[in-house]
Each structure stands twice: as structure tokens, then as C-alpha cells.
Amino acid sequence: MTAPRPLHHPRHHPLHSAGPPVWDVTRADGLGALPASPDALEVFLPELRSALAGVLVAAGGADLVFVGRSPEPLRAYLGGLLWGVGVPWRVSGLNVSLLHATLNAGQVRTLRPLLAGAGLHPRELVRSGRRAALVDVVASGGTFAELHRTLREWAQEDGLDGRCVTRRVRLVGLLRGPPRSAGTHSPNCGACRPAVS
């Protein structure tokens, strides 16, 4: 079997990704190994649908930017649902992982074109009046914090108030496990559910 071929999508395609390409699962050579029976995947659909519905509600009509690989099943499922359907918001991916990272100046310069490619250039956010929702599975919140810091500092370097930009960027964190009451802890259990910041 040959290696899967990357798929490049135009900027406003439902599966657009800023960063490394996503794999093309529309062709046999892009599928990789599948379970023996497609029915094996059916058990995940209710959890996937529930998490995606929660993300859409939490995003409140903002452009969706799926961060990293963890929320990729949601983005891929949404891309399939939206194929050929016009919606007023954009869906894109930002293929970065910043868990436990504090970016230096060179890394921030490298990240900026990826942010811009996902529709998160500070000037564009302010000029267009659009809002964005970063969607990711939350472990510590460090990725969200680093992305917000990077956007805020970039805006300030461009002569904008950093708060003007960060107020336009909503955080939708996917938490592992079933809903729980405050003060309880249930790691790595069940599906992801959205929480908004």
C-alpha cells in the first residue's frame, strides 16, 4: 500500500487547514486501515454528534478553527455534513500543538502565517468584524493561553488594542468525560463535551 496522499483545500473549503495537509479519505489510497466492519464505527456517532452540536452552540455562529489533531474527527464530520451547503461561518483547521509550550520570538514568527491562514490575522479580524471560535480538547488550557497571548501581542505590534482581537476569539474547550458537578474529577472517561470561555 502506498502512503496516503495529502489533500489541499482552497481557503474557504469545509476542510481547509492551516498547517500540514489533512489526508484525503475520498480516495482508497488515502484511507489507511479500516475496521473489518463499518458497523464498528457506528457506536461513536452519537457521541460525535453530541459533541459537534455542543461545539456549534458554544461557538455562537463564529468561524470555527479546530486546533491540532484532537478535534479532527469533529472537523471531518462537520466537513462532510457541510459539503455543498452554504453557511455564514467558516470552518478551518490550525494544525499546531502547544501543550506545555512557551513560544520564543522565532516560533511566534513561524506561527503567525498559520494563524493568518486560519483566518486569525488580527487586522483581518478587526477589519471584517468577524468572530472566531478556537476548538480544542483541553488538558491544561495552555494551548488556548499561548494562542491568545500570540494574537494579543501580534495585534499590539500592528498598532491595535490586543483586547480588540482577543474579544473576537472565543475559546471552546472540549472536556473529556460526562458532565460532572463542580469539584469532581473524572479523567479520560467517555466522550468529549464542550465548555465555553
C-alpha atoms as a printed R data frame, in Angstrom:
    type eleno elety resid chain resno       x      y      z
1   ATOM     1    CA   MET     A     1   0.000  0.000  0.000
2   ATOM     2    CA   THR     A     2   1.313  3.456 -0.822
3   ATOM     3    CA   ALA     A     3   1.366  6.285  1.709
4   ATOM     4    CA   PRO     A     4  -1.816  8.363  1.851
5   ATOM     5    CA   ARG     A     5  -1.743 11.429 -0.368
6   ATOM     6    CA   PRO     A     6  -2.256 14.792  1.292
7   ATOM     7    CA   LEU     A     7  -5.296 16.782  0.302
8   ATOM     8    CA   HIS     A     8  -5.032 20.530 -0.218
9   ATOM     9    CA   HIS     A     9  -8.262 22.510  0.007
10  ATOM    10    CA   PRO     A    10  -8.947 26.114 -1.007
11  ATOM    11    CA   ARG     A    11  -9.191 28.698  1.807
12  ATOM    12    CA   HIS     A    12 -12.978 28.549  2.307
13  ATOM    13    CA   HIS     A    13 -13.453 24.825  1.695
14  ATOM    14    CA   PRO     A    14 -15.111 22.969  4.631
15  ATOM    15    CA   LEU     A    15 -11.897 21.009  5.199
16  ATOM    16    CA   HIS     A    16  -9.399 23.874  4.766
17  ATOM    17    CA   SER     A    17  -6.397 23.501  7.053
18  ATOM    18    CA   ALA     A    18  -3.705 25.990  8.021
19  ATOM    19    CA   GLY     A    19  -0.588 23.918  8.517
20  ATOM    20    CA   PRO     A    20   0.242 20.399  7.395
21  ATOM    21    CA   PRO     A    21  -2.335 18.960  4.986
22  ATOM    22    CA   VAL     A    22  -5.125 16.638  6.062
23  ATOM    23    CA   TRP     A    23  -5.337 13.235  4.426
24  ATOM    24    CA   ASP     A    24  -7.679 12.657  1.532
25  ATOM    25    CA   VAL     A    25 -10.114  9.989  2.640
26  ATOM    26    CA   THR     A    26 -12.209 10.347 -0.508
27  ATOM    27    CA   ARG     A    27  -9.829  8.009 -2.363
28  ATOM    28    CA   ALA     A    28  -8.885  4.445 -1.481
29  ATOM    29    CA   ASP     A    29  -5.160  5.263 -1.275
30  ATOM    30    CA   GLY     A    30  -5.895  7.857  1.402
31  ATOM    31    CA   LEU     A    31  -7.876  5.633  3.746
32  ATOM    32    CA   GLY     A    32  -5.262  3.575  5.573
33  ATOM    33    CA   ALA     A    33  -6.566  0.637  7.613
34  ATOM    34    CA   LEU     A    34 -10.267  0.450  8.426
35  ATOM    35    CA   PRO     A    35 -12.140 -1.793 10.853
36  ATOM    36    CA   ALA     A    36 -13.355 -5.084  9.404
37  ATOM    37    CA   SER     A    37 -16.938 -3.826  9.600
38  ATOM    38    CA   PRO     A    38 -18.193 -0.249  9.087
39  ATOM    39    CA   ASP     A    39 -20.715 -1.009 11.844
40  ATOM    40    CA   ALA     A    40 -17.821 -0.816 14.336
41  ATOM    41    CA   LEU     A    41 -17.698  2.956 13.710
42  ATOM    42    CA   GLU     A    42 -21.437  3.425 14.321
43  ATOM    43    CA   VAL     A    43 -21.021  3.265 18.100
44  ATOM    44    CA   PHE     A    44 -19.054  6.543 18.060
45  ATOM    45    CA   LEU     A    45 -21.590  8.538 16.039
46  ATOM    46    CA   PRO     A    46 -23.946  9.531 18.894
47  ATOM    47    CA   GLU     A    47 -21.019 10.902 20.945
48  ATOM    48    CA   LEU     A    48 -19.562 12.622 17.882
49  ATOM    49    CA   ARG     A    49 -22.913 14.214 17.009
50  ATOM    50    CA   SER     A    50 -23.470 15.341 20.586
51  ATOM    51    CA   ALA     A    51 -20.009 16.902 20.868
52  ATOM    52    CA   LEU     A    52 -20.372 18.624 17.493
53  ATOM    53    CA   ALA     A    53 -23.798 20.017 18.408
54  ATOM    54    CA   GLY     A    54 -22.297 21.385 21.625
55  ATOM    55    CA   VAL     A    55 -19.433 22.993 19.700
56  ATOM    56    CA   LEU     A    56 -21.824 24.674 17.264
57  ATOM    57    CA   VAL     A    57 -23.944 26.063 20.100
58  ATOM    58    CA   ALA     A    58 -20.897 27.194 22.108
59  ATOM    59    CA   ALA     A    59 -19.361 28.879 19.045
60  ATOM    60    CA   GLY     A    60 -22.469 31.017 18.662
61  ATOM    61    CA   GLY     A    61 -22.139 31.488 14.906
62  ATOM    62    CA   ALA     A    62 -18.428 32.346 14.983
63  ATOM    63    CA   ASP     A    63 -15.978 30.947 12.429
64  ATOM    64    CA   LEU     A    64 -14.717 27.578 13.699
65  ATOM    65    CA   VAL     A    65 -10.974 26.958 13.961
66  ATOM    66    CA   PHE     A    66 -10.207 23.397 15.073
67  ATOM    67    CA   VAL     A    67  -6.817 23.377 16.819
68  ATOM    68    CA   GLY     A    68  -4.473 20.406 16.495
69  ATOM    69    CA   ARG     A    69  -5.349 16.812 15.774
70  ATOM    70    CA   SER     A    70  -7.577 16.056 18.766
71  ATOM    71    CA   PRO     A    71 -10.764 17.683 17.396
72  ATOM    72    CA   GLU     A    72 -10.074 16.450 13.844
73  ATOM    73    CA   PRO     A    73 -12.928 13.869 13.905
74  ATOM    74    CA   LEU     A    74 -15.375 16.711 14.648
75  ATOM    75    CA   ARG     A    75 -13.983 18.849 11.822
76  ATOM    76    CA   ALA     A    76 -14.030 15.964  9.360
77  ATOM    77    CA   TYR     A    77 -17.601 15.035 10.306
78  ATOM    78    CA   LEU     A    78 -18.714 18.665 10.041
79  ATOM    79    CA   GLY     A    79 -16.948 18.961  6.674
80  ATOM    80    CA   GLY     A    80 -18.996 16.015  5.419
81  ATOM    81    CA   LEU     A    81 -22.225 17.492  6.751
82  ATOM    82    CA   LEU     A    82 -21.483 20.873  5.157
83  ATOM    83    CA   TRP     A    83 -20.395 19.541  1.770
84  ATOM    84    CA   GLY     A    84 -22.268 21.676 -0.755
85  ATOM    85    CA   VAL     A    85 -24.149 23.594  1.958
86  ATOM    86    CA   GLY     A    86 -23.701 27.349  2.338
87  ATOM    87    CA   VAL     A    87 -23.262 28.594  5.907
88  ATOM    88    CA   PRO     A    88 -22.396 32.120  7.095
89  ATOM    89    CA   TRP     A    89 -19.364 30.954  9.054
90  ATOM    90    CA   ARG     A    90 -16.045 29.417  8.034
91  ATOM    91    CA   VAL     A    91 -14.532 26.130  9.180
92  ATOM    92    CA   SER     A    92 -10.778 25.668  9.210
93  ATOM    93    CA   GLY     A    93  -8.049 23.771 10.969
94  ATOM    94    CA   LEU     A    94  -4.954 25.037 12.726
95  ATOM    95    CA   ASN     A    95  -2.603 22.076 12.864
96  ATOM    96    CA   VAL     A    96  -0.454 23.023 15.846
97  ATOM    97    CA   SER     A    97   0.134 21.531 19.259
98  ATOM    98    CA   LEU     A    98   1.248 23.919 22.013
99  ATOM    99    CA   LEU     A    99   0.771 21.726 25.075
100 ATOM   100    CA   HIS     A   100   3.242 22.924 27.739
101 ATOM   101    CA   ALA     A   101   4.831 25.340 25.235
102 ATOM   102    CA   THR     A   102   6.037 28.861 25.752
103 ATOM   103    CA   LEU     A   103   6.915 30.188 22.313
104 ATOM   104    CA   ASN     A   104  10.062 32.182 21.654
105 ATOM   105    CA   ALA     A   105  10.154 35.030 19.117
106 ATOM   106    CA   GLY     A   106  11.176 32.756 16.227
107 ATOM   107    CA   GLN     A   107   8.405 30.279 16.961
108 ATOM   108    CA   VAL     A   108   5.861 33.111 17.144
109 ATOM   109    CA   ARG     A   109   7.003 34.346 13.700
110 ATOM   110    CA   THR     A   110   6.540 30.810 12.370
111 ATOM   111    CA   LEU     A   111   3.074 30.534 13.926
112 ATOM   112    CA   ARG     A   112   1.722 33.809 12.532
113 ATOM   113    CA   PRO     A   113   1.270 32.648  8.906
114 ATOM   114    CA   LEU     A   114  -0.592 29.591 10.204
115 ATOM   115    CA   LEU     A   115  -2.866 31.819 12.291
116 ATOM   116    CA   ALA     A   116  -3.458 34.089  9.289
117 ATOM   117    CA   GLY     A   117  -4.204 31.056  7.106
118 ATOM   118    CA   ALA     A   118  -6.889 30.008  9.594
119 ATOM   119    CA   GLY     A   119  -8.497 33.467  9.424
120 ATOM   120    CA   LEU     A   120  -6.940 34.757 12.654
121 ATOM   121    CA   HIS     A   121  -4.818 37.675 11.419
122 ATOM   122    CA   PRO     A   122  -5.538 40.466 13.963
123 ATOM   123    CA   ARG     A   123  -6.066 43.169 11.328
124 ATOM   124    CA   GLU     A   124  -8.466 40.941  9.384
125 ATOM   125    CA   LEU     A   125 -10.448 40.059 12.498
126 ATOM   126    CA   VAL     A   126 -10.870 43.726 13.403
127 ATOM   127    CA   ARG     A   127 -11.451 44.942  9.832
128 ATOM   128    CA   SER     A   128 -14.025 42.291  8.959
129 ATOM   129    CA   GLY     A   129 -15.817 42.328 12.293
130 ATOM   130    CA   ARG     A   130 -15.830 38.519 12.196
131 ATOM   131    CA   ARG     A   131 -15.548 36.395 15.297
132 ATOM   132    CA   ALA     A   132 -13.708 33.101 15.606
133 ATOM   133    CA   ALA     A   133 -14.022 30.155 17.976
134 ATOM   134    CA   LEU     A   134 -10.911 28.106 18.689
135 ATOM   135    CA   VAL     A   135 -11.981 24.488 19.291
136 ATOM   136    CA   ASP     A   136  -9.650 22.058 21.049
137 ATOM   137    CA   VAL     A   137  -9.587 19.258 23.592
138 ATOM   138    CA   VAL     A   138  -8.417 20.893 26.818
139 ATOM   139    CA   ALA     A   139  -5.789 19.289 29.021
140 ATOM   140    CA   SER     A   140  -4.442 22.317 30.884
141 ATOM   141    CA   GLY     A   141  -5.631 25.283 28.792
142 ATOM   142    CA   GLY     A   142  -2.031 26.073 27.842
143 ATOM   143    CA   THR     A   143  -2.643 25.942 24.077
144 ATOM   144    CA   PHE     A   144  -5.508 28.419 24.333
145 ATOM   145    CA   ALA     A   145  -3.442 30.686 26.592
146 ATOM   146    CA   GLU     A   146  -0.468 30.653 24.215
147 ATOM   147    CA   LEU     A   147  -2.630 31.303 21.142
148 ATOM   148    CA   HIS     A   148  -4.408 34.199 22.889
149 ATOM   149    CA   ARG     A   149  -1.071 35.655 24.033
150 ATOM   150    CA   THR     A   150   0.336 35.383 20.500
151 ATOM   151    CA   LEU     A   151  -2.731 37.057 18.962
152 ATOM   152    CA   ARG     A   152  -2.740 39.824 21.586
153 ATOM   153    CA   GLU     A   153   0.974 40.616 21.116
154 ATOM   154    CA   TRP     A   154   0.649 40.490 17.316
155 ATOM   155    CA   ALA     A   155  -2.259 42.931 17.464
156 ATOM   156    CA   GLN     A   156  -0.254 45.305 19.676
157 ATOM   157    CA   GLU     A   157   2.719 45.162 17.286
158 ATOM   158    CA   ASP     A   158   0.286 46.106 14.481
159 ATOM   159    CA   GLY     A   159  -0.926 49.106 16.487
160 ATOM   160    CA   LEU     A   160  -4.198 47.533 17.597
161 ATOM   161    CA   ASP     A   161  -5.513 47.068 21.100
162 ATOM   162    CA   GLY     A   162  -4.852 43.397 21.877
163 ATOM   163    CA   ARG     A   163  -8.180 43.181 23.680
164 ATOM   164    CA   CYS     A   164  -9.989 44.157 20.444
165 ATOM   165    CA   VAL     A   165  -8.672 40.958 18.926
166 ATOM   166    CA   THR     A   166  -8.966 38.567 21.853
167 ATOM   167    CA   ARG     A   167 -12.579 39.661 22.441
168 ATOM   168    CA   ARG     A   168 -13.304 38.406 18.910
169 ATOM   169    CA   VAL     A   169 -11.779 34.994 19.602
170 ATOM   170    CA   ARG     A   170 -13.939 32.658 21.675
171 ATOM   171    CA   LEU     A   171 -12.478 29.533 23.270
172 ATOM   172    CA   VAL     A   172 -14.461 26.300 23.001
173 ATOM   173    CA   GLY     A   173 -12.735 23.673 25.080
174 ATOM   174    CA   LEU     A   174 -13.701 20.046 24.738
175 ATOM   175    CA   LEU     A   175 -13.530 18.311 28.108
176 ATOM   176    CA   ARG     A   176 -13.206 14.560 28.425
177 ATOM   177    CA   GLY     A   177 -15.900 12.655 30.234
178 ATOM   178    CA   PRO     A   178 -19.560 13.098 31.051
179 ATOM   179    CA   PRO     A   179 -20.879 16.331 32.565
180 ATOM   180    CA   ARG     A   180 -19.999 16.450 36.242
181 ATOM   181    CA   SER     A   181 -20.668 18.665 39.195
182 ATOM   182    CA   ALA     A   182 -18.111 21.198 40.381
183 ATOM   183    CA   GLY     A   183 -15.291 19.698 42.388
184 ATOM   184    CA   THR     A   184 -15.470 16.195 40.895
185 ATOM   185    CA   HIS     A   185 -12.793 14.747 38.666
186 ATOM   186    CA   SER     A   186 -13.323 12.059 36.042
187 ATOM   187    CA   PRO     A   187 -10.311 11.824 33.700
188 ATOM   188    CA   ASN     A   188 -10.335 10.136 30.301
189 ATOM   189    CA   CYS     A   189 -13.832  8.785 30.572
190 ATOM   190    CA   GLY     A   190 -16.423  8.831 27.823
191 ATOM   191    CA   ALA     A   191 -16.888 11.379 25.052
192 ATOM   192    CA   CYS     A   192 -15.835 14.994 24.847
193 ATOM   193    CA   ARG     A   193 -18.250 17.767 25.773
194 ATOM   194    CA   PRO     A   194 -17.817 21.472 25.020
195 ATOM   195    CA   ALA     A   195 -17.221 24.226 27.538
196 ATOM   196    CA   VAL     A   196 -17.006 27.884 26.557
197 ATOM   197    CA   SER     A   197 -14.657 30.543 27.801
